[in-house]
Amino acid sequence: MYDFAPFIDSYTSYLNAHFSPFWAGLISMVSLGVALLLFYAVLGLYLVYAERKVCAQMQNRMGPNRVGPMGLFQTIADLIKLLLKELIYIRNADSFLFNIAPFIVIVASIMAIGSIPFARGLQAVDLNIGVLYILAISSMGVIGVLIAGWASNSKYSVIGAMRSGAQVISYELSVGLALLCAITFAGSMQLSEIIASQQDGWWIFKGHIPAFVAFVIYLIAGTAETNRGPFDLAEAESELTAGFHTEYSGIKFAFFFLAEYMNMFVIAALATTLFLGGWLPFHLYNFTAFNTVMDYIPPVFWFFGKTAFVIYVMMWFKWTFPRLRIDQLLALEWKYLLPISLLNLLLISFLTLMQWHF
Amino acid sequence: MSGPKIIFFILAAAILVFSVMSIFSRRILRAAIYLLFVLVSMAGLYYMMNFQFLAAVQLILYAGGIVVLIIFSILLTSQINSTLDPPRKSHLLLGAVTSVLGLILGATTILKYSFQASASAPIGTDMRTIGRHLLGTGAEGYALPFEVITVLLLAALVGSILIARKPKV
Amino acid sequence: MEETLLDIDLKDREEYIINMGPQHPSTHGVLRFETCLQGEMVKYIIPHCGYIHRGIEKMSESLSYPQLVHLTDRMDYLSAHMNNEAVALCVEKAMEVEVTDRVKYIRTILAELSRIASHQLWWSAFGMDLGALTTFFYGLRDRERILDIFEETTGTRLIQTFITPGGLMNDVHPNFQKRVREFVTYFRKKLPEYNQLLTGNVIFQERTKGIGYMSKEVAISYGVTGPSGRGSGFHCDIRKLAPYSAYPFVKFNEITATEGDTFARYWVRMQEMSESLDIIDQLVDNIPQGDYMLALKAIKAPKGEFYHSVETARGELGVFIVSDGGPNPARIKYRTPNFSNLFVINKIAAGHKIADLVAISGSLDLVIPDIDR
Amino acid sequence: MNIEQLTAWVTALVPDQKPGVSKQFAECIVPAGQLHQLCKDLRDNRNTQMDYLFCETAVDRKDGFHMVYHMKSTILQHTLVIRVILTDKINPEVVSVSDLWHGAEFFEREIFDLFGIRFTNHPDLRRLFLEEDWVGYPLRKDYKDSFTLER
């Protein structure tokens, strides 16, 4: 039920039947690219909308409610505004790097989205190193931030970029180790196999307390890696005005903005896939009636529901916590998260070796 | 021409162009970014050859690690307006001669060697094989213990920084 | 005497100077901190002021006393009532008249209300300085109620010019007592919410405790008064030391802390809010009947020099009037709290991180027009 | 100490002091030359302990610039006003007390900025509010510029 594989197979076989292999390949690539980009843009816009609504809820406000029903078109209107805005050129800035930085950031986040399984059979590429691939790609984003800060020829930006670099490089370790925990359980890096291994229960439930610890560490480190509050030191607006994107305007600023939200989505989607069973429905042990009803809900809803939950938690962090200081941030990673996650990984390896998980 | 071939040529061209630009760029950070493009294109080539693990490692280590390190050190040491001095004429000439010699040497070696397709079945490069080799104790094993020894290098680095650091005033 | 700013060679190439302000979110106004950094660490700070210097003291020399009260609102615009009161009290002292008890009670209630409003705005902005954006909306939500009360009685919300030499501009609105009482019960419930959102937060405590230590000696030497000084254990509450208006009639505590760090200054202000509620509580039901304005022929200070100070939301505001006996002062000097509170920043923030500088300057609660005048 | 005691104390330190006009506080007019030594004594002596200079200002009077120092002891809770009259109205100069009270450094910068009184031994005597190239000292009574309203 609800398998996308036959649909995609029939599409490719249709292309193969009607076009030469070259054109079939090209059309399938282009259609995939267009679909991903559209998805990316729409999702990014609505994540911004969601953040504004969540933030408003936390702050006893209404949030956007004028443009469209419940303000649904507000971010689209904002995007149009940003598109039409004048791009400011900065004297003495390295214009090539200045212009390319937002693209590096946004390309990194688009590429990461490609290998996330949204539902059964709905995945652009199912690499056998899926998790590693996403880690590798998302580690590229920081380069964009670094050169954006440097090329702006602004002191605030440089400080923001340096902070961001130190932060992302440090927290990548914890993200990686927390993901390794799930990989150790599943015995594979392929995202589809990881999901398949959770058929009889999500890892967060099957993996005892260590899995939960890994999940929490992943959430904290993931939030830090996306430069979001309370870890938004790179753009700490009370200290550095806007950090690395102080000098950006118009669509280039929008790129940074979109990429931030899409990175958050990638982090949440990865958490969903590795710990919360991806697009698998929620099942109660041997409670067949309940399980059948759950099965009727399409996997896409399950996936996006879980991801939305994780994203909500991350927004909740942002709107209730004060920001950390840079030394506290690094101390948190190197003194607490990293040792805990190393120990946790050891524990999980032991659990897996002994087959003690459910 | 098939799709993969087009992509191969695009990647190959990117590697060549960006490596040349990386060498000739006067601005040091730009050179680093061109280097990043070269490395990413190389990762693309690996993907095309289905060496996915290698590609990901290339991205993590080189693009995500080394280039970030390079950028970091540039950020810490140089100013936005500073550009590298143009090379001296004699150096330029010497470099050109050396590189032409190198090109001739490389090209003749490659052209003289007759490449033959390997008869043995291709080794699987999926994660399982790599993992077995890393952690294995048989032939081609012991990779992980070897890698762990490199921690010693890290310890030495940290130690040297500690010793060399200016005392806190 | 330790190293002064001039000793430091500004041309040193190693120095990395960034400007916090005048257009910068951390200074809440047009103030510039020329901040020298070493990495993330602040080496020294040179405050530059004068961006909003309007020459209030010079202007006041050509204005009559009831007129120059209007200018005082524009100094510390968050303590407008107290600023008015300071001038009014000083002129009344010079003229040797005493206002009715009704005026005293109303002045005190208004002053305490604006103290709460001011602390609320400070709390909101302080949370924002530390990156907790939600506090801003909590603080402003409740502050709005005070401003509504002000608006009903005085006609304006921020700079009221309601207290004037000889009494008040007008009598209070008939709803005043009822609405103040409503506010007190409302805000008593809301204050714990503030603590839940920010005070108890681990990150917040880590960011504020032990940061920006100011010893009592430093506070006295620099003349840091108000909650900032009291956070260092400096007993400087004019309401206690030299009670004026209705303060002799009420029981309240002077809040002091001995830690002297950012958290102590924060804590003092939070306690002061509930203390102010207590003061209002004791006064609002007992406002006596009487005239709101003394029948004075002319408001003229006799020849001489007069000094009076009041406790505004930020500390000691002193008014020094030199009079030749005419309708306007020969010289008027405002000893404003923020002026003295500002310059301690280099002393207490040097050696901390940039983020701490923002926290420390937030905890000093600076209102820039009050510095420049 | 009360007003009489304080005045007597200052008289003991500076015999040629004159009583001031203030009815509110103890006030003494002292010669400029003895100001710094007097302030130091007042601050450090156990009986006076004037540790808190809460206001320092200048007044432009007919007989010269009056420097008015309001000081207070936070321990003994008594207040004293010291006044110095600078008769030179063109280039007034007085010794700085910023080494005794840190707060004075900035009061004095403001006075320098607006009255043009020079403070000797001041660590950082620059204009505080006005631009470095501002001509004149606005709080002087004879200050004139093109845009001040005349009354």
Short mmCIF file of N, CA, C and O in Angstrom, two decimals, chain D residues 41-143:
data_model
loop_
_atom_site.label_atom_id
_atom_site.label_comp_id
_atom_site.label_asym_id
_atom_site.label_seq_id
_atom_site.Cartn_x
_atom_site.Cartn_y
_atom_site.Cartn_z
N ASP D 41 42.43 64.46 51.92
CA ASP D 41 42.26 64.32 53.37
C ASP D 41 40.82 63.93 53.70
O ASP D 41 40.58 63.04 54.52
N LEU D 42 39.88 64.63 53.07
CA LEU D 42 38.47 64.36 53.36
C LEU D 42 38.10 62.93 53.01
O LEU D 42 37.33 62.28 53.70
N ARG D 43 38.69 62.43 51.90
CA ARG D 43 38.35 61.08 51.49
C ARG D 43 38.97 60.06 52.44
O ARG D 43 38.32 59.08 52.81
N ASP D 44 40.21 60.29 52.81
CA ASP D 44 40.94 59.24 53.52
C ASP D 44 40.79 59.29 55.03
O ASP D 44 41.00 58.29 55.71
N ASN D 45 40.41 60.44 55.58
CA ASN D 45 40.35 60.52 57.03
C ASN D 45 39.19 59.69 57.58
O ASN D 45 38.11 59.65 57.00
N ARG D 46 39.45 59.07 58.73
CA ARG D 46 38.46 58.18 59.31
C ARG D 46 37.21 58.95 59.77
O ARG D 46 36.12 58.41 59.84
N ASN D 47 37.39 60.21 60.09
CA ASN D 47 36.26 60.98 60.61
C ASN D 47 35.36 61.53 59.50
O ASN D 47 34.22 61.87 59.76
N THR D 48 35.91 61.67 58.32
CA THR D 48 35.09 62.23 57.24
C THR D 48 34.69 61.15 56.22
O THR D 48 33.52 61.01 55.90
N GLN D 49 35.66 60.39 55.71
CA GLN D 49 35.41 59.28 54.79
C GLN D 49 34.51 59.67 53.61
O GLN D 49 33.50 59.03 53.37
N MET D 50 34.86 60.75 52.94
CA MET D 50 34.06 61.18 51.78
C MET D 50 34.40 60.29 50.58
O MET D 50 35.23 60.63 49.75
N ASP D 51 33.78 59.13 50.50
CA ASP D 51 34.17 58.20 49.45
C ASP D 51 33.33 58.34 48.19
O ASP D 51 33.57 57.65 47.21
N TYR D 52 32.36 59.22 48.22
CA TYR D 52 31.40 59.23 47.11
C TYR D 52 31.22 60.66 46.64
O TYR D 52 30.62 61.48 47.33
N LEU D 53 31.78 60.96 45.47
CA LEU D 53 31.59 62.29 44.88
C LEU D 53 30.39 62.17 43.97
O LEU D 53 30.48 61.63 42.87
N PHE D 54 29.24 62.63 44.44
CA PHE D 54 28.06 62.34 43.62
C PHE D 54 27.75 63.40 42.60
O PHE D 54 26.99 63.16 41.68
N CYS D 55 28.33 64.56 42.73
CA CYS D 55 28.09 65.56 41.69
C CYS D 55 29.27 66.50 41.64
O CYS D 55 29.77 66.94 42.67
N GLU D 56 29.71 66.75 40.43
CA GLU D 56 30.77 67.75 40.25
C GLU D 56 30.36 68.58 39.06
O GLU D 56 30.07 68.04 38.00
N THR D 57 30.29 69.86 39.28
CA THR D 57 29.85 70.68 38.16
C THR D 57 30.48 72.07 38.24
O THR D 57 31.16 72.40 39.21
N ALA D 58 30.26 72.81 37.19
CA ALA D 58 30.78 74.18 37.16
C ALA D 58 29.60 75.12 36.95
O ALA D 58 28.59 74.74 36.38
N VAL D 59 29.74 76.32 37.45
CA VAL D 59 28.72 77.34 37.25
C VAL D 59 29.42 78.60 36.77
O VAL D 59 30.46 78.97 37.32
N ASP D 60 28.87 79.22 35.77
CA ASP D 60 29.46 80.44 35.23
C ASP D 60 28.83 81.62 35.97
O ASP D 60 27.68 81.97 35.74
N ARG D 61 29.60 82.23 36.91
CA ARG D 61 29.10 83.39 37.65
C ARG D 61 29.91 84.61 37.26
O ARG D 61 30.93 84.50 36.56
N LYS D 62 29.46 85.74 37.79
CA LYS D 62 30.14 86.99 37.41
C LYS D 62 31.59 87.02 37.90
O LYS D 62 32.48 87.51 37.21
N ASP D 63 31.82 86.45 39.12
CA ASP D 63 33.17 86.52 39.68
C ASP D 63 34.07 85.38 39.22
O ASP D 63 35.16 85.21 39.71
N GLY D 64 33.60 84.60 38.29
CA GLY D 64 34.46 83.53 37.76
C GLY D 64 33.69 82.22 37.70
O GLY D 64 32.48 82.19 37.95
N PHE D 65 34.41 81.19 37.32
CA PHE D 65 33.77 79.88 37.27
C PHE D 65 33.80 79.26 38.65
O PHE D 65 34.85 79.18 39.28
N HIS D 66 32.64 78.83 39.11
CA HIS D 66 32.59 78.12 40.39
C HIS D 66 32.63 76.61 40.12
O HIS D 66 31.78 76.10 39.40
N MET D 67 33.61 75.96 40.67
CA MET D 67 33.61 74.50 40.61
C MET D 67 32.92 74.01 41.88
O MET D 67 33.34 74.38 42.98
N VAL D 68 31.87 73.23 41.72
CA VAL D 68 31.12 72.78 42.89
C VAL D 68 31.25 71.26 43.00
O VAL D 68 30.94 70.53 42.06
N TYR D 69 31.76 70.83 44.14
CA TYR D 69 31.95 69.39 44.37
C TYR D 69 30.98 68.96 45.46
O TYR D 69 31.09 69.44 46.59
N HIS D 70 30.03 68.10 45.12
CA HIS D 70 29.15 67.55 46.14
C HIS D 70 29.72 66.20 46.53
O HIS D 70 29.78 65.29 45.70
N MET D 71 30.13 66.08 47.78
CA MET D 71 30.68 64.78 48.18
C MET D 71 29.97 64.27 49.40
O MET D 71 29.34 65.02 50.15
N LYS D 72 30.06 62.99 49.56
CA LYS D 72 29.25 62.35 50.59
C LYS D 72 30.00 61.15 51.12
O LYS D 72 30.81 60.56 50.40
N SER D 73 29.74 60.83 52.36
CA SER D 73 30.30 59.61 52.90
C SER D 73 29.21 58.56 52.94
O SER D 73 28.16 58.78 53.55
N THR D 74 29.45 57.44 52.27
CA THR D 74 28.41 56.40 52.28
C THR D 74 28.40 55.66 53.59
O THR D 74 27.49 54.91 53.88
N ILE D 75 29.46 55.86 54.41
CA ILE D 75 29.51 55.15 55.69
C ILE D 75 28.92 56.03 56.78
O ILE D 75 28.07 55.60 57.56
N LEU D 76 29.36 57.31 56.80
CA LEU D 76 28.90 58.20 57.87
C LEU D 76 27.68 59.01 57.47
O LEU D 76 27.11 59.71 58.29
N GLN D 77 27.31 58.95 56.22
CA GLN D 77 26.10 59.61 55.71
C GLN D 77 26.08 61.11 55.96
O GLN D 77 25.07 61.67 56.37
N HIS D 78 27.20 61.79 55.76
CA HIS D 78 27.14 63.24 55.78
C HIS D 78 27.62 63.78 54.44
O HIS D 78 28.37 63.13 53.72
N THR D 79 27.11 64.96 54.13
CA THR D 79 27.36 65.52 52.82
C THR D 79 28.09 66.85 52.98
O THR D 79 27.83 67.59 53.93
N LEU D 80 29.00 67.12 52.06
CA LEU D 80 29.76 68.35 52.13
C LEU D 80 29.88 68.92 50.72
O LEU D 80 29.99 68.17 49.75
N VAL D 81 29.80 70.21 50.62
CA VAL D 81 29.98 70.87 49.33
C VAL D 81 31.26 71.68 49.39
O VAL D 81 31.45 72.48 50.30
N ILE D 82 32.15 71.43 48.46
CA ILE D 82 33.37 72.20 48.35
C ILE D 82 33.26 73.06 47.09
O ILE D 82 32.84 72.55 46.05
N ARG D 83 33.62 74.31 47.24
CA ARG D 83 33.50 75.20 46.08
C ARG D 83 34.85 75.86 45.83
O ARG D 83 35.52 76.25 46.77
N VAL D 84 35.21 75.89 44.57
CA VAL D 84 36.44 76.57 44.18
C VAL D 84 36.06 77.63 43.17
O VAL D 84 35.29 77.35 42.25
N ILE D 85 36.55 78.84 43.38
CA ILE D 85 36.21 79.91 42.42
C ILE D 85 37.42 80.16 41.54
O ILE D 85 38.52 80.46 42.03
N LEU D 86 37.22 80.00 40.24
CA LEU D 86 38.31 80.22 39.28
C LEU D 86 38.08 81.58 38.66
O LEU D 86 37.15 81.76 37.87
N THR D 87 38.91 82.53 39.03
CA THR D 87 38.65 83.90 38.58
C THR D 87 39.08 84.15 37.14
O THR D 87 38.56 85.04 36.49
N ASP D 88 39.98 83.34 36.64
CA ASP D 88 40.41 83.49 35.24
C ASP D 88 39.30 82.99 34.32
O ASP D 88 39.06 81.81 34.22
N LYS D 89 38.62 83.91 33.65
CA LYS D 89 37.49 83.47 32.84
C LYS D 89 37.89 83.09 31.41
O LYS D 89 37.07 82.60 30.65
N ILE D 90 39.10 83.38 31.03
CA ILE D 90 39.53 83.03 29.67
C ILE D 90 40.08 81.62 29.64
O ILE D 90 39.62 80.78 28.86
N ASN D 91 41.07 81.38 30.48
CA ASN D 91 41.69 80.06 30.51
C ASN D 91 41.63 79.46 31.90
O ASN D 91 42.64 79.35 32.59
N PRO D 92 40.45 79.12 32.37
CA PRO D 92 40.35 78.59 33.73
C PRO D 92 41.03 77.23 33.82
O PRO D 92 41.01 76.45 32.88
N GLU D 93 41.65 77.00 34.96
CA GLU D 93 42.37 75.75 35.13
C GLU D 93 42.28 75.34 36.59
O GLU D 93 42.37 76.16 37.49
N VAL D 94 42.07 74.06 36.82
CA VAL D 94 41.97 73.58 38.19
C VAL D 94 42.52 72.16 38.20
O VAL D 94 42.58 71.49 37.17
N VAL D 95 42.91 71.72 39.39
CA VAL D 95 43.49 70.38 39.47
C VAL D 95 42.36 69.34 39.41
O VAL D 95 41.25 69.58 39.88
N SER D 96 42.68 68.25 38.78
CA SER D 96 41.67 67.20 38.65
C SER D 96 41.61 66.38 39.93
O SER D 96 42.62 66.15 40.59
N VAL D 97 40.41 65.91 40.27
CA VAL D 97 40.29 65.01 41.42
C VAL D 97 39.96 63.59 40.96
O VAL D 97 39.51 62.77 41.72
N SER D 98 40.19 63.32 39.66
CA SER D 98 39.79 62.02 39.13
C SER D 98 40.64 60.89 39.68
O SER D 98 40.27 59.73 39.56
N ASP D 99 41.80 61.22 40.29
CA ASP D 99 42.56 60.14 40.89
C ASP D 99 41.98 59.76 42.25
O ASP D 99 42.30 58.70 42.79
N LEU D 100 41.14 60.60 42.80
CA LEU D 100 40.51 60.29 44.09
C LEU D 100 39.18 59.57 43.90
O LEU D 100 38.86 58.63 44.60
N TRP D 101 38.39 60.07 42.97
CA TRP D 101 37.11 59.43 42.65
C TRP D 101 37.09 59.17 41.15
O TRP D 101 37.21 60.10 40.36
N HIS D 102 36.92 57.94 40.76
CA HIS D 102 36.93 57.62 39.32
C HIS D 102 35.84 58.35 38.56
O HIS D 102 36.01 58.74 37.42
N GLY D 103 34.69 58.48 39.22
CA GLY D 103 33.56 59.12 38.54
C GLY D 103 33.89 60.54 38.10
O GLY D 103 33.36 61.02 37.11
N ALA D 104 34.80 61.19 38.84
CA ALA D 104 35.13 62.58 38.54
C ALA D 104 35.76 62.72 37.16
O ALA D 104 35.62 63.75 36.51
N GLU D 105 36.42 61.65 36.69
CA GLU D 105 37.08 61.72 35.39
C GLU D 105 36.09 62.15 34.29
O GLU D 105 36.41 62.95 33.42
N PHE D 106 34.88 61.64 34.39
CA PHE D 106 33.92 61.91 33.32
C PHE D 106 33.12 63.17 33.59
O PHE D 106 32.78 63.89 32.66
N PHE D 107 32.88 63.47 34.88
CA PHE D 107 32.30 64.78 35.19
C PHE D 107 33.23 65.87 34.65
O PHE D 107 32.78 66.86 34.08
N GLU D 108 34.51 65.66 34.84
CA GLU D 108 35.47 66.69 34.43
C GLU D 108 35.58 66.79 32.92
O GLU D 108 35.75 67.87 32.37
N ARG D 109 35.46 65.64 32.26
CA ARG D 109 35.47 65.71 30.80
C ARG D 109 34.26 66.50 30.30
O ARG D 109 34.35 67.26 29.34
N GLU D 110 33.12 66.30 30.95
CA GLU D 110 31.93 67.02 30.53
C GLU D 110 32.12 68.52 30.77
O GLU D 110 31.78 69.35 29.93
N ILE D 111 32.69 68.86 31.94
CA ILE D 111 32.90 70.27 32.26
C ILE D 111 33.89 70.89 31.28
O ILE D 111 33.70 72.00 30.78
N PHE D 112 34.94 70.15 30.96
CA PHE D 112 35.91 70.63 29.97
C PHE D 112 35.23 70.87 28.64
O PHE D 112 35.48 71.86 27.95
N ASP D 113 34.33 69.96 28.29
CA ASP D 113 33.65 70.05 27.01
C ASP D 113 32.74 71.27 26.96
O ASP D 113 32.73 72.02 25.99
N LEU D 114 31.98 71.50 28.03
CA LEU D 114 30.94 72.51 27.97
C LEU D 114 31.34 73.85 28.59
O LEU D 114 30.72 74.86 28.31
N PHE D 115 32.36 73.86 29.44
CA PHE D 115 32.79 75.12 30.06
C PHE D 115 34.20 75.52 29.65
O PHE D 115 34.59 76.65 29.86
N GLY D 116 34.97 74.56 29.15
CA GLY D 116 36.33 74.88 28.77
C GLY D 116 37.27 75.02 29.94
O GLY D 116 38.29 75.68 29.83
N ILE D 117 36.93 74.42 31.08
CA ILE D 117 37.84 74.46 32.22
C ILE D 117 38.84 73.33 32.06
O ILE D 117 38.45 72.17 31.88
N ARG D 118 40.12 73.66 32.11
CA ARG D 118 41.14 72.63 31.95
C ARG D 118 41.45 72.00 33.29
O ARG D 118 41.52 72.68 34.31
N PHE D 119 41.59 70.70 33.30
CA PHE D 119 41.91 70.00 34.53
C PHE D 119 43.33 69.47 34.43
O PHE D 119 43.64 68.68 33.53
N THR D 120 44.18 69.93 35.34
CA THR D 120 45.54 69.41 35.31
C THR D 120 45.55 68.02 35.93
O THR D 120 44.73 67.70 36.79
N ASN D 121 46.45 67.19 35.47
CA ASN D 121 46.59 65.79 35.91
C ASN D 121 45.42 64.92 35.51
O ASN D 121 45.25 63.84 36.05
N HIS D 122 44.60 65.40 34.60
CA HIS D 122 43.49 64.54 34.17
C HIS D 122 44.03 63.52 33.18
O HIS D 122 44.81 63.86 32.29
N PRO D 123 43.65 62.23 33.32
CA PRO D 123 44.26 61.20 32.47
C PRO D 123 43.81 61.26 31.01
O PRO D 123 44.53 60.80 30.14
N ASP D 124 42.66 61.78 30.73
CA ASP D 124 42.12 61.64 29.37
C ASP D 124 41.20 62.82 29.09
O ASP D 124 40.00 62.66 28.98
N LEU D 125 41.79 64.02 29.00
CA LEU D 125 40.94 65.21 28.87
C LEU D 125 40.60 65.45 27.41
O LEU D 125 41.35 66.09 26.67
N ARG D 126 39.47 64.87 26.98
CA ARG D 126 38.98 65.10 25.63
C ARG D 126 37.55 65.58 25.73
O ARG D 126 36.92 65.46 26.77
N ARG D 127 37.04 66.10 24.63
CA ARG D 127 35.63 66.49 24.65
C ARG D 127 34.78 65.24 24.77
O ARG D 127 35.13 64.17 24.27
N LEU D 128 33.66 65.36 25.46
CA LEU D 128 32.84 64.20 25.73
C LEU D 128 31.63 64.14 24.80
O LEU D 128 31.37 63.12 24.16
N PHE D 129 30.92 65.24 24.69
CA PHE D 129 29.69 65.24 23.91
C PHE D 129 29.89 65.86 22.53
O PHE D 129 29.38 65.36 21.54
N LEU D 130 30.62 66.96 22.49
CA LEU D 130 30.72 67.69 21.23
C LEU D 130 31.87 67.15 20.41
O LEU D 130 32.74 66.46 20.91
N GLU D 131 31.86 67.55 19.15
CA GLU D 131 32.93 67.14 18.25
C GLU D 131 34.24 67.81 18.68
O GLU D 131 34.23 68.88 19.28
N GLU D 132 35.34 67.17 18.30
CA GLU D 132 36.65 67.71 18.67
C GLU D 132 36.87 69.11 18.10
O GLU D 132 37.58 69.92 18.67
N ASP D 133 36.24 69.38 16.94
CA ASP D 133 36.50 70.68 16.29
C ASP D 133 35.42 71.71 16.61
O ASP D 133 35.30 72.71 15.93
N TRP D 134 34.63 71.47 17.64
CA TRP D 134 33.59 72.43 18.02
C TRP D 134 34.25 73.68 18.58
O TRP D 134 35.18 73.59 19.38
N VAL D 135 33.76 74.82 18.13
CA VAL D 135 34.34 76.07 18.60
C VAL D 135 33.51 76.60 19.76
O VAL D 135 32.30 76.72 19.65
N GLY D 136 34.16 76.90 20.85
CA GLY D 136 33.46 77.51 21.98
C GLY D 136 32.99 76.49 22.99
O GLY D 136 33.09 75.28 22.77
N TYR D 137 32.53 77.04 24.11
CA TYR D 137 32.08 76.18 25.20
C TYR D 137 30.66 76.56 25.56
O TYR D 137 30.42 77.59 26.19
N PRO D 138 29.68 75.76 25.16
CA PRO D 138 28.28 76.20 25.15
C PRO D 138 27.71 76.63 26.49
O PRO D 138 26.84 77.49 26.51
N LEU D 139 28.16 76.07 27.59
CA LEU D 139 27.50 76.43 28.84
C LEU D 139 28.04 77.72 29.46
O LEU D 139 27.55 78.14 30.48
N ARG D 140 29.03 78.31 28.81
CA ARG D 140 29.46 79.62 29.28
C ARG D 140 28.38 80.64 28.94
O ARG D 140 27.71 80.53 27.92
N LYS D 141 28.26 81.62 29.82
CA LYS D 141 27.18 82.61 29.60
C LYS D 141 27.41 83.45 28.35
O LYS D 141 26.47 83.93 27.73
N ASP D 142 28.69 83.62 27.99
CA ASP D 142 28.95 84.49 26.83
C ASP D 142 29.00 83.70 25.53
O ASP D 142 29.40 84.22 24.50
N TYR D 143 28.58 82.44 25.57
CA TYR D 143 28.64 81.62 24.36
C TYR D 143 27.58 82.08 23.38
O TYR D 143 26.42 82.27 23.73
#
